[in-house]
Amino acid sequence: MKRAIWAANQLRSKPYRFGGGHGSFYDSGYDCSGTVSYALGGAGLISSPMSSSDFRRYGERGQGRWITVYARNGHTFAVIAGLRLDTTPGDSPRYRWAPRWQTRARGPSGFEARHPVGL
């Protein structure tokens, strides 16, 4: 879990880019699934980037103790140790789309909750 947080922190200065992080964990910008992939890849929980649709089948069903990935076709985000990792503008209208931690919860309606085995 700590390695996922460390990895996600590396993206704080990266911009949003549709398709970013899909071909490789390392990119100039990241979209939602690229962001979640980078965090999970940094923790050694996946070996290659995944799309939002792929995350619908990731790991085990339901919420995890430390990491939960919420996925639907077209968008995904993760909650790691109680903080939401998402690319949406989030808590303030002044923010733009970009990888970031957000303190406000996001309702899971329409998303499938998945988690890494054991976490």
Backbone as JSON Lines, residues from 0, in Angstrom:
{"i":0,"aa":"M","n":[0.82,-1.18,0.0],"ca":[0.0,0.0,0.0],"c":[0.87,1.26,0.0]}
{"i":1,"aa":"K","n":[1.94,1.25,0.8],"ca":[2.82,2.42,0.84],"c":[3.49,2.66,-0.52]}
{"i":2,"aa":"R","n":[3.84,1.59,-1.22],"ca":[4.46,1.75,-2.53],"c":[3.46,2.32,-3.54]}
{"i":3,"aa":"A","n":[2.19,1.97,-3.42],"ca":[1.16,2.54,-4.31],"c":[1.02,4.04,-4.05]}
{"i":4,"aa":"I","n":[1.04,4.44,-2.8],"ca":[0.96,5.86,-2.45],"c":[2.18,6.6,-2.99]}
{"i":5,"aa":"W","n":[3.36,6.04,-2.78],"ca":[4.59,6.67,-3.28],"c":[4.5,6.86,-4.79]}
{"i":6,"aa":"A","n":[4.08,5.81,-5.5],"ca":[3.98,5.9,-6.96],"c":[2.99,6.97,-7.37]}
{"i":7,"aa":"A","n":[1.82,6.99,-6.76],"ca":[0.8,7.99,-7.1],"c":[1.31,9.4,-6.86]}
{"i":8,"aa":"N","n":[2.09,9.59,-5.81],"ca":[2.65,10.91,-5.53],"c":[3.56,11.41,-6.65]}
{"i":9,"aa":"Q","n":[4.15,10.51,-7.41],"ca":[5.03,10.9,-8.51],"c":[4.25,11.55,-9.65]}
{"i":10,"aa":"L","n":[2.94,11.37,-9.68],"ca":[2.11,11.89,-10.77],"c":[1.53,13.27,-10.49]}
{"i":11,"aa":"R","n":[1.75,13.81,-9.3],"ca":[1.1,15.06,-8.92],"c":[1.37,16.22,-9.86]}
{"i":12,"aa":"S","n":[2.51,16.24,-10.5],"ca":[2.82,17.35,-11.41],"c":[2.53,17.01,-12.88]}
{"i":13,"aa":"K","n":[2.01,15.84,-13.14],"ca":[1.73,15.42,-14.52],"c":[0.35,15.91,-14.95]}
{"i":14,"aa":"P","n":[0.21,16.28,-16.21],"ca":[-1.1,16.72,-16.72],"c":[-1.98,15.53,-17.09]}
{"i":15,"aa":"Y","n":[-3.25,15.83,-17.28],"ca":[-4.18,14.83,-17.82],"c":[-3.93,14.71,-19.32]}
{"i":16,"aa":"R","n":[-3.89,13.49,-19.8],"ca":[-3.79,13.26,-21.24],"c":[-4.58,12.01,-21.56]}
{"i":17,"aa":"F","n":[-5.61,12.14,-22.39],"ca":[-6.43,10.99,-22.77],"c":[-5.53,9.92,-23.38]}
{"i":18,"aa":"G","n":[-5.63,8.7,-22.88],"ca":[-4.79,7.6,-23.34],"c":[-3.42,7.57,-22.7]}
{"i":19,"aa":"G","n":[-3.12,8.56,-21.86],"ca":[-1.82,8.62,-21.21],"c":[-1.62,7.5,-20.2]}
{"i":20,"aa":"G","n":[-0.48,6.85,-20.29],"ca":[-0.17,5.75,-19.38],"c":[-0.7,4.41,-19.83]}
{"i":21,"aa":"H","n":[-1.24,4.34,-21.05],"ca":[-1.78,3.07,-21.55],"c":[-0.7,2.19,-22.17]}
{"i":22,"aa":"G","n":[0.21,2.77,-22.93],"ca":[1.23,1.98,-23.62],"c":[2.38,1.6,-22.71]}
{"i":23,"aa":"S","n":[2.59,2.4,-21.68],"ca":[3.7,2.19,-20.76],"c":[3.35,2.86,-19.44]}
{"i":24,"aa":"F","n":[3.94,2.38,-18.36],"ca":[3.73,3.05,-17.08],"c":[4.3,4.47,-17.11]}
{"i":25,"aa":"Y","n":[5.28,4.72,-17.97],"ca":[5.96,6.02,-18.0],"c":[5.49,6.82,-19.21]}
{"i":26,"aa":"D","n":[4.9,7.99,-18.94],"ca":[4.34,8.81,-20.01],"c":[4.43,10.28,-19.6]}
{"i":27,"aa":"S","n":[4.11,11.17,-20.53],"ca":[4.17,12.6,-20.26],"c":[2.9,13.11,-19.58]}
{"i":28,"aa":"G","n":[1.82,12.36,-19.63],"ca":[0.56,12.7,-19.0],"c":[-0.24,11.42,-18.81]}
{"i":29,"aa":"Y","n":[-1.27,11.49,-17.97],"ca":[-2.01,10.29,-17.61],"c":[-3.51,10.55,-17.58]}
{"i":30,"aa":"D","n":[-4.27,9.56,-18.06],"ca":[-5.72,9.61,-17.89],"c":[-6.06,8.78,-16.65]}
{"i":31,"aa":"C","n":[-7.35,8.54,-16.43],"ca":[-7.78,7.88,-15.2],"c":[-7.19,6.49,-15.03]}
{"i":32,"aa":"S","n":[-7.31,5.65,-16.04],"ca":[-6.8,4.29,-15.9],"c":[-5.27,4.26,-15.92]}
{"i":33,"aa":"G","n":[-4.65,5.18,-16.64],"ca":[-3.2,5.29,-16.61],"c":[-2.69,5.66,-15.23]}
{"i":34,"aa":"T","n":[-3.43,6.54,-14.55],"ca":[-3.09,6.95,-13.18],"c":[-3.18,5.78,-12.22]}
{"i":35,"aa":"V","n":[-4.3,5.06,-12.25],"ca":[-4.48,3.92,-11.36],"c":[-3.46,2.83,-11.7]}
{"i":36,"aa":"S","n":[-3.22,2.61,-12.98],"ca":[-2.22,1.62,-13.39],"c":[-0.84,1.97,-12.84]}
{"i":37,"aa":"Y","n":[-0.46,3.24,-12.91],"ca":[0.85,3.66,-12.43],"c":[0.99,3.37,-10.94]}
{"i":38,"aa":"A","n":[-0.04,3.69,-10.17],"ca":[0.01,3.45,-8.72],"c":[0.12,1.96,-8.42]}
{"i":39,"aa":"L","n":[-0.71,1.15,-9.06],"ca":[-0.68,-0.29,-8.8],"c":[0.59,-0.93,-9.35]}
{"i":40,"aa":"G","n":[1.06,-0.45,-10.48],"ca":[2.32,-0.96,-11.03],"c":[3.49,-0.63,-10.13]}
{"i":41,"aa":"G","n":[3.49,0.57,-9.56],"ca":[4.55,0.97,-8.64],"c":[4.59,0.13,-7.39]}
{"i":42,"aa":"A","n":[3.45,-0.44,-7.04],"ca":[3.37,-1.32,-5.87],"c":[3.61,-2.78,-6.23]}
{"i":43,"aa":"G","n":[3.86,-3.04,-7.52],"ca":[4.07,-4.41,-7.96],"c":[2.8,-5.24,-8.03]}
{"i":44,"aa":"L","n":[1.65,-4.56,-8.12],"ca":[0.36,-5.27,-8.12],"c":[-0.16,-5.58,-9.52]}
{"i":45,"aa":"I","n":[0.4,-4.93,-10.55],"ca":[0.11,-5.27,-11.95],"c":[1.41,-5.17,-12.73]}
{"i":46,"aa":"S","n":[1.48,-5.89,-13.83],"ca":[2.73,-5.91,-14.61],"c":[2.69,-5.03,-15.85]}
{"i":47,"aa":"S","n":[1.49,-4.58,-16.24],"ca":[1.37,-3.68,-17.39],"c":[0.12,-2.83,-17.2]}
{"i":48,"aa":"P","n":[0.06,-1.67,-17.86],"ca":[-1.1,-0.78,-17.71],"c":[-2.4,-1.46,-18.12]}
{"i":49,"aa":"M","n":[-3.48,-1.04,-17.48],"ca":[-4.81,-1.58,-17.74],"c":[-5.77,-0.45,-18.11]}
{"i":50,"aa":"S","n":[-6.78,-0.77,-18.89],"ca":[-7.82,0.2,-19.24],"c":[-8.92,0.17,-18.18]}
{"i":51,"aa":"S","n":[-9.82,1.14,-18.25],"ca":[-10.96,1.15,-17.33],"c":[-11.75,-0.15,-17.42]}
{"i":52,"aa":"S","n":[-11.97,-0.62,-18.63],"ca":[-12.71,-1.88,-18.82],"c":[-11.96,-3.05,-18.2]}
{"i":53,"aa":"D","n":[-10.63,-3.07,-18.36],"ca":[-9.82,-4.14,-17.76],"c":[-9.97,-4.16,-16.24]}
{"i":54,"aa":"F","n":[-10.02,-2.98,-15.64],"ca":[-10.12,-2.91,-14.18],"c":[-11.44,-3.48,-13.66]}
{"i":55,"aa":"R","n":[-12.43,-3.6,-14.5],"ca":[-13.7,-4.2,-14.08],"c":[-13.54,-5.68,-13.75]}
{"i":56,"aa":"R","n":[-12.43,-6.28,-14.2],"ca":[-12.16,-7.7,-13.94],"c":[-10.91,-7.89,-13.08]}
{"i":57,"aa":"Y","n":[-10.37,-6.82,-12.55],"ca":[-9.12,-6.87,-11.8],"c":[-9.31,-7.5,-10.41]}
{"i":58,"aa":"G","n":[-8.34,-8.27,-9.98],"ca":[-8.3,-8.76,-8.6],"c":[-9.56,-9.47,-8.17]}
{"i":59,"aa":"E","n":[-10.04,-9.12,-6.99],"ca":[-11.24,-9.72,-6.42],"c":[-12.35,-8.69,-6.32]}
{"i":60,"aa":"R","n":[-13.58,-9.19,-6.28],"ca":[-14.75,-8.3,-6.17],"c":[-14.82,-7.66,-4.79]}
{"i":61,"aa":"G","n":[-15.44,-6.49,-4.77],"ca":[-15.7,-5.8,-3.51],"c":[-14.58,-4.86,-3.1]}
{"i":62,"aa":"Q","n":[-14.82,-4.2,-1.97],"ca":[-13.85,-3.26,-1.44],"c":[-12.72,-4.0,-0.74]}
{"i":63,"aa":"G","n":[-11.52,-3.45,-0.85],"ca":[-10.38,-4.01,-0.16],"c":[-10.15,-3.3,1.17]}
{"i":64,"aa":"R","n":[-9.29,-3.87,1.97],"ca":[-8.98,-3.24,3.26],"c":[-8.19,-1.95,3.06]}
{"i":65,"aa":"W","n":[-7.22,-1.96,2.13],"ca":[-6.35,-0.81,1.92],"c":[-6.49,-0.17,0.55]}
{"i":66,"aa":"I","n":[-6.82,-0.97,-0.45],"ca":[-6.91,-0.46,-1.82],"c":[-8.19,-0.97,-2.46]}
{"i":67,"aa":"T","n":[-8.98,-0.05,-3.02],"ca":[-10.16,-0.41,-3.8],"c":[-10.1,0.35,-5.11]}
{"i":68,"aa":"V","n":[-10.3,-0.36,-6.2],"ca":[-10.38,0.24,-7.53],"c":[-11.85,0.25,-7.92]}
{"i":69,"aa":"Y","n":[-12.36,1.4,-8.33],"ca":[-13.73,1.54,-8.8],"c":[-13.67,1.72,-10.31]}
{"i":70,"aa":"A","n":[-14.34,0.84,-11.03],"ca":[-14.22,0.86,-12.49],"c":[-15.56,0.72,-13.18]}
{"i":71,"aa":"R","n":[-15.67,1.39,-14.29],"ca":[-16.78,1.22,-15.23],"c":[-16.18,1.48,-16.61]}
{"i":72,"aa":"N","n":[-16.92,1.17,-17.64],"ca":[-16.42,1.49,-18.98],"c":[-16.28,3.0,-19.09]}
{"i":73,"aa":"G","n":[-15.09,3.47,-19.37],"ca":[-14.87,4.9,-19.56],"c":[-14.26,5.65,-18.4]}
{"i":74,"aa":"H","n":[-14.27,5.1,-17.19],"ca":[-13.64,5.8,-16.06],"c":[-13.29,4.82,-14.95]}
{"i":75,"aa":"T","n":[-12.22,5.14,-14.27],"ca":[-11.81,4.38,-13.08],"c":[-11.11,5.32,-12.11]}
{"i":76,"aa":"F","n":[-11.21,5.01,-10.84],"ca":[-10.46,5.71,-9.81],"c":[-10.16,4.71,-8.7]}
{"i":77,"aa":"A","n":[-9.31,5.08,-7.79],"ca":[-8.95,4.18,-6.69],"c":[-9.04,4.91,-5.37]}
{"i":78,"aa":"V","n":[-9.3,4.16,-4.32],"ca":[-9.2,4.66,-2.96],"c":[-8.09,3.86,-2.3]}
{"i":79,"aa":"I","n":[-7.07,4.57,-1.86],"ca":[-5.89,3.95,-1.25],"c":[-5.72,4.55,0.14]}
{"i":80,"aa":"A","n":[-5.81,3.71,1.15],"ca":[-5.69,4.15,2.55],"c":[-6.64,5.31,2.86]}
{"i":81,"aa":"G","n":[-7.83,5.26,2.28],"ca":[-8.86,6.25,2.58],"c":[-8.84,7.51,1.72]}
{"i":82,"aa":"L","n":[-7.84,7.67,0.86],"ca":[-7.79,8.84,-0.03],"c":[-8.11,8.42,-1.46]}
{"i":83,"aa":"R","n":[-8.85,9.26,-2.14],"ca":[-9.25,8.95,-3.52],"c":[-8.21,9.46,-4.5]}
{"i":84,"aa":"L","n":[-7.75,8.55,-5.36],"ca":[-6.84,8.89,-6.46],"c":[-7.68,8.95,-7.72]}
{"i":85,"aa":"D","n":[-7.81,10.15,-8.29],"ca":[-8.74,10.36,-9.4],"c":[-8.18,11.45,-10.31]}
{"i":86,"aa":"T","n":[-8.73,11.55,-11.49],"ca":[-8.29,12.59,-12.44],"c":[-9.36,13.65,-12.66]}
{"i":87,"aa":"T","n":[-10.52,13.51,-12.05],"ca":[-11.58,14.5,-12.23],"c":[-11.21,15.8,-11.51]}
{"i":88,"aa":"P","n":[-11.84,16.92,-11.89],"ca":[-11.5,18.19,-11.26],"c":[-11.67,18.18,-9.75]}
{"i":89,"aa":"G","n":[-12.56,17.39,-9.24],"ca":[-12.59,17.12,-7.81],"c":[-13.16,18.18,-6.91]}
{"i":90,"aa":"D","n":[-12.43,18.4,-5.81],"ca":[-12.94,19.17,-4.68],"c":[-13.14,20.66,-4.97]}
{"i":91,"aa":"S","n":[-12.54,21.18,-6.0],"ca":[-12.62,22.61,-6.27],"c":[-12.75,22.85,-7.77]}
{"i":92,"aa":"P","n":[-13.63,23.77,-8.16],"ca":[-13.77,24.06,-9.59],"c":[-12.53,24.69,-10.22]}
{"i":93,"aa":"R","n":[-11.59,25.16,-9.41],"ca":[-10.38,25.77,-9.97],"c":[-9.4,24.71,-10.49]}
{"i":94,"aa":"Y","n":[-9.58,23.46,-10.06],"ca":[-8.7,22.38,-10.52],"c":[-9.08,21.93,-11.91]}
{"i":95,"aa":"R","n":[-8.1,21.46,-12.64],"ca":[-8.33,20.89,-13.96],"c":[-8.23,19.38,-13.85]}
{"i":96,"aa":"W","n":[-8.59,18.7,-14.93],"ca":[-8.42,17.26,-14.99],"c":[-6.93,16.95,-14.89]}
{"i":97,"aa":"A","n":[-6.55,16.14,-13.93],"ca":[-5.15,15.74,-13.75],"c":[-5.1,14.69,-12.65]}
{"i":98,"aa":"P","n":[-4.06,13.86,-12.63],"ca":[-3.91,12.9,-11.53],"c":[-3.73,13.63,-10.21]}
{"i":99,"aa":"R","n":[-4.51,13.26,-9.19],"ca":[-4.37,13.91,-7.89],"c":[-5.09,13.12,-6.81]}
{"i":100,"aa":"W","n":[-4.68,13.39,-5.58],"ca":[-5.4,12.87,-4.41],"c":[-6.56,13.8,-4.11]}
{"i":101,"aa":"Q","n":[-7.68,13.24,-3.72],"ca":[-8.84,14.04,-3.37],"c":[-9.4,13.56,-2.03]}
{"i":102,"aa":"T","n":[-9.83,14.5,-1.22],"ca":[-10.3,14.16,0.13],"c":[-11.78,13.83,0.18]}
{"i":103,"aa":"R","n":[-12.54,14.33,-0.77],"ca":[-13.98,14.03,-0.78],"c":[-14.24,12.66,-1.37]}
{"i":104,"aa":"A","n":[-15.14,11.95,-0.73],"ca":[-15.53,10.64,-1.25],"c":[-16.32,10.82,-2.54]}
{"i":105,"aa":"R","n":[-16.27,9.84,-3.37],"ca":[-17.06,9.83,-4.59],"c":[-17.98,8.62,-4.5]}
{"i":106,"aa":"G","n":[-19.25,8.82,-4.76],"ca":[-20.19,7.7,-4.69],"c":[-19.84,6.6,-5.67]}
{"i":107,"aa":"P","n":[-20.02,5.36,-5.28],"ca":[-19.66,4.24,-6.15],"c":[-20.74,3.84,-7.15]}
{"i":108,"aa":"S","n":[-21.84,4.59,-7.19],"ca":[-22.94,4.23,-8.09],"c":[-22.45,4.12,-9.53]}
{"i":109,"aa":"G","n":[-22.73,2.99,-10.16],"ca":[-22.33,2.77,-11.55],"c":[-20.94,2.18,-11.71]}
{"i":110,"aa":"F","n":[-20.2,2.07,-10.62],"ca":[-18.84,1.51,-10.66],"c":[-18.82,0.12,-10.03]}
{"i":111,"aa":"E","n":[-17.92,-0.7,-10.5],"ca":[-17.67,-1.99,-9.87],"c":[-16.48,-1.84,-8.95]}
{"i":112,"aa":"A","n":[-16.61,-2.28,-7.71],"ca":[-15.51,-2.22,-6.75],"c":[-14.69,-3.5,-6.87]}
{"i":113,"aa":"R","n":[-13.37,-3.32,-7.0],"ca":[-12.43,-4.45,-7.1],"c":[-11.24,-4.14,-6.2]}
{"i":114,"aa":"H","n":[-10.53,-5.15,-5.8],"ca":[-9.34,-4.91,-4.98],"c":[-8.26,-5.96,-5.23]}
{"i":115,"aa":"P","n":[-7.0,-5.58,-4.97],"ca":[-5.92,-6.55,-5.11],"c":[-6.1,-7.66,-4.07]}
{"i":116,"aa":"V","n":[-5.74,-8.86,-4.43],"ca":[-5.83,-9.98,-3.51],"c":[-5.0,-9.67,-2.26]}
{"i":117,"aa":"G","n":[-5.61,-9.79,-1.1],"ca":[-4.92,-9.57,0.16],"c":[-4.89,-8.14,0.65]}
{"i":118,"aa":"L","n":[-5.33,-7.2,-0.16],"ca":[-5.31,-5.8,0.26],"c":[-6.71,-5.2,0.27]}
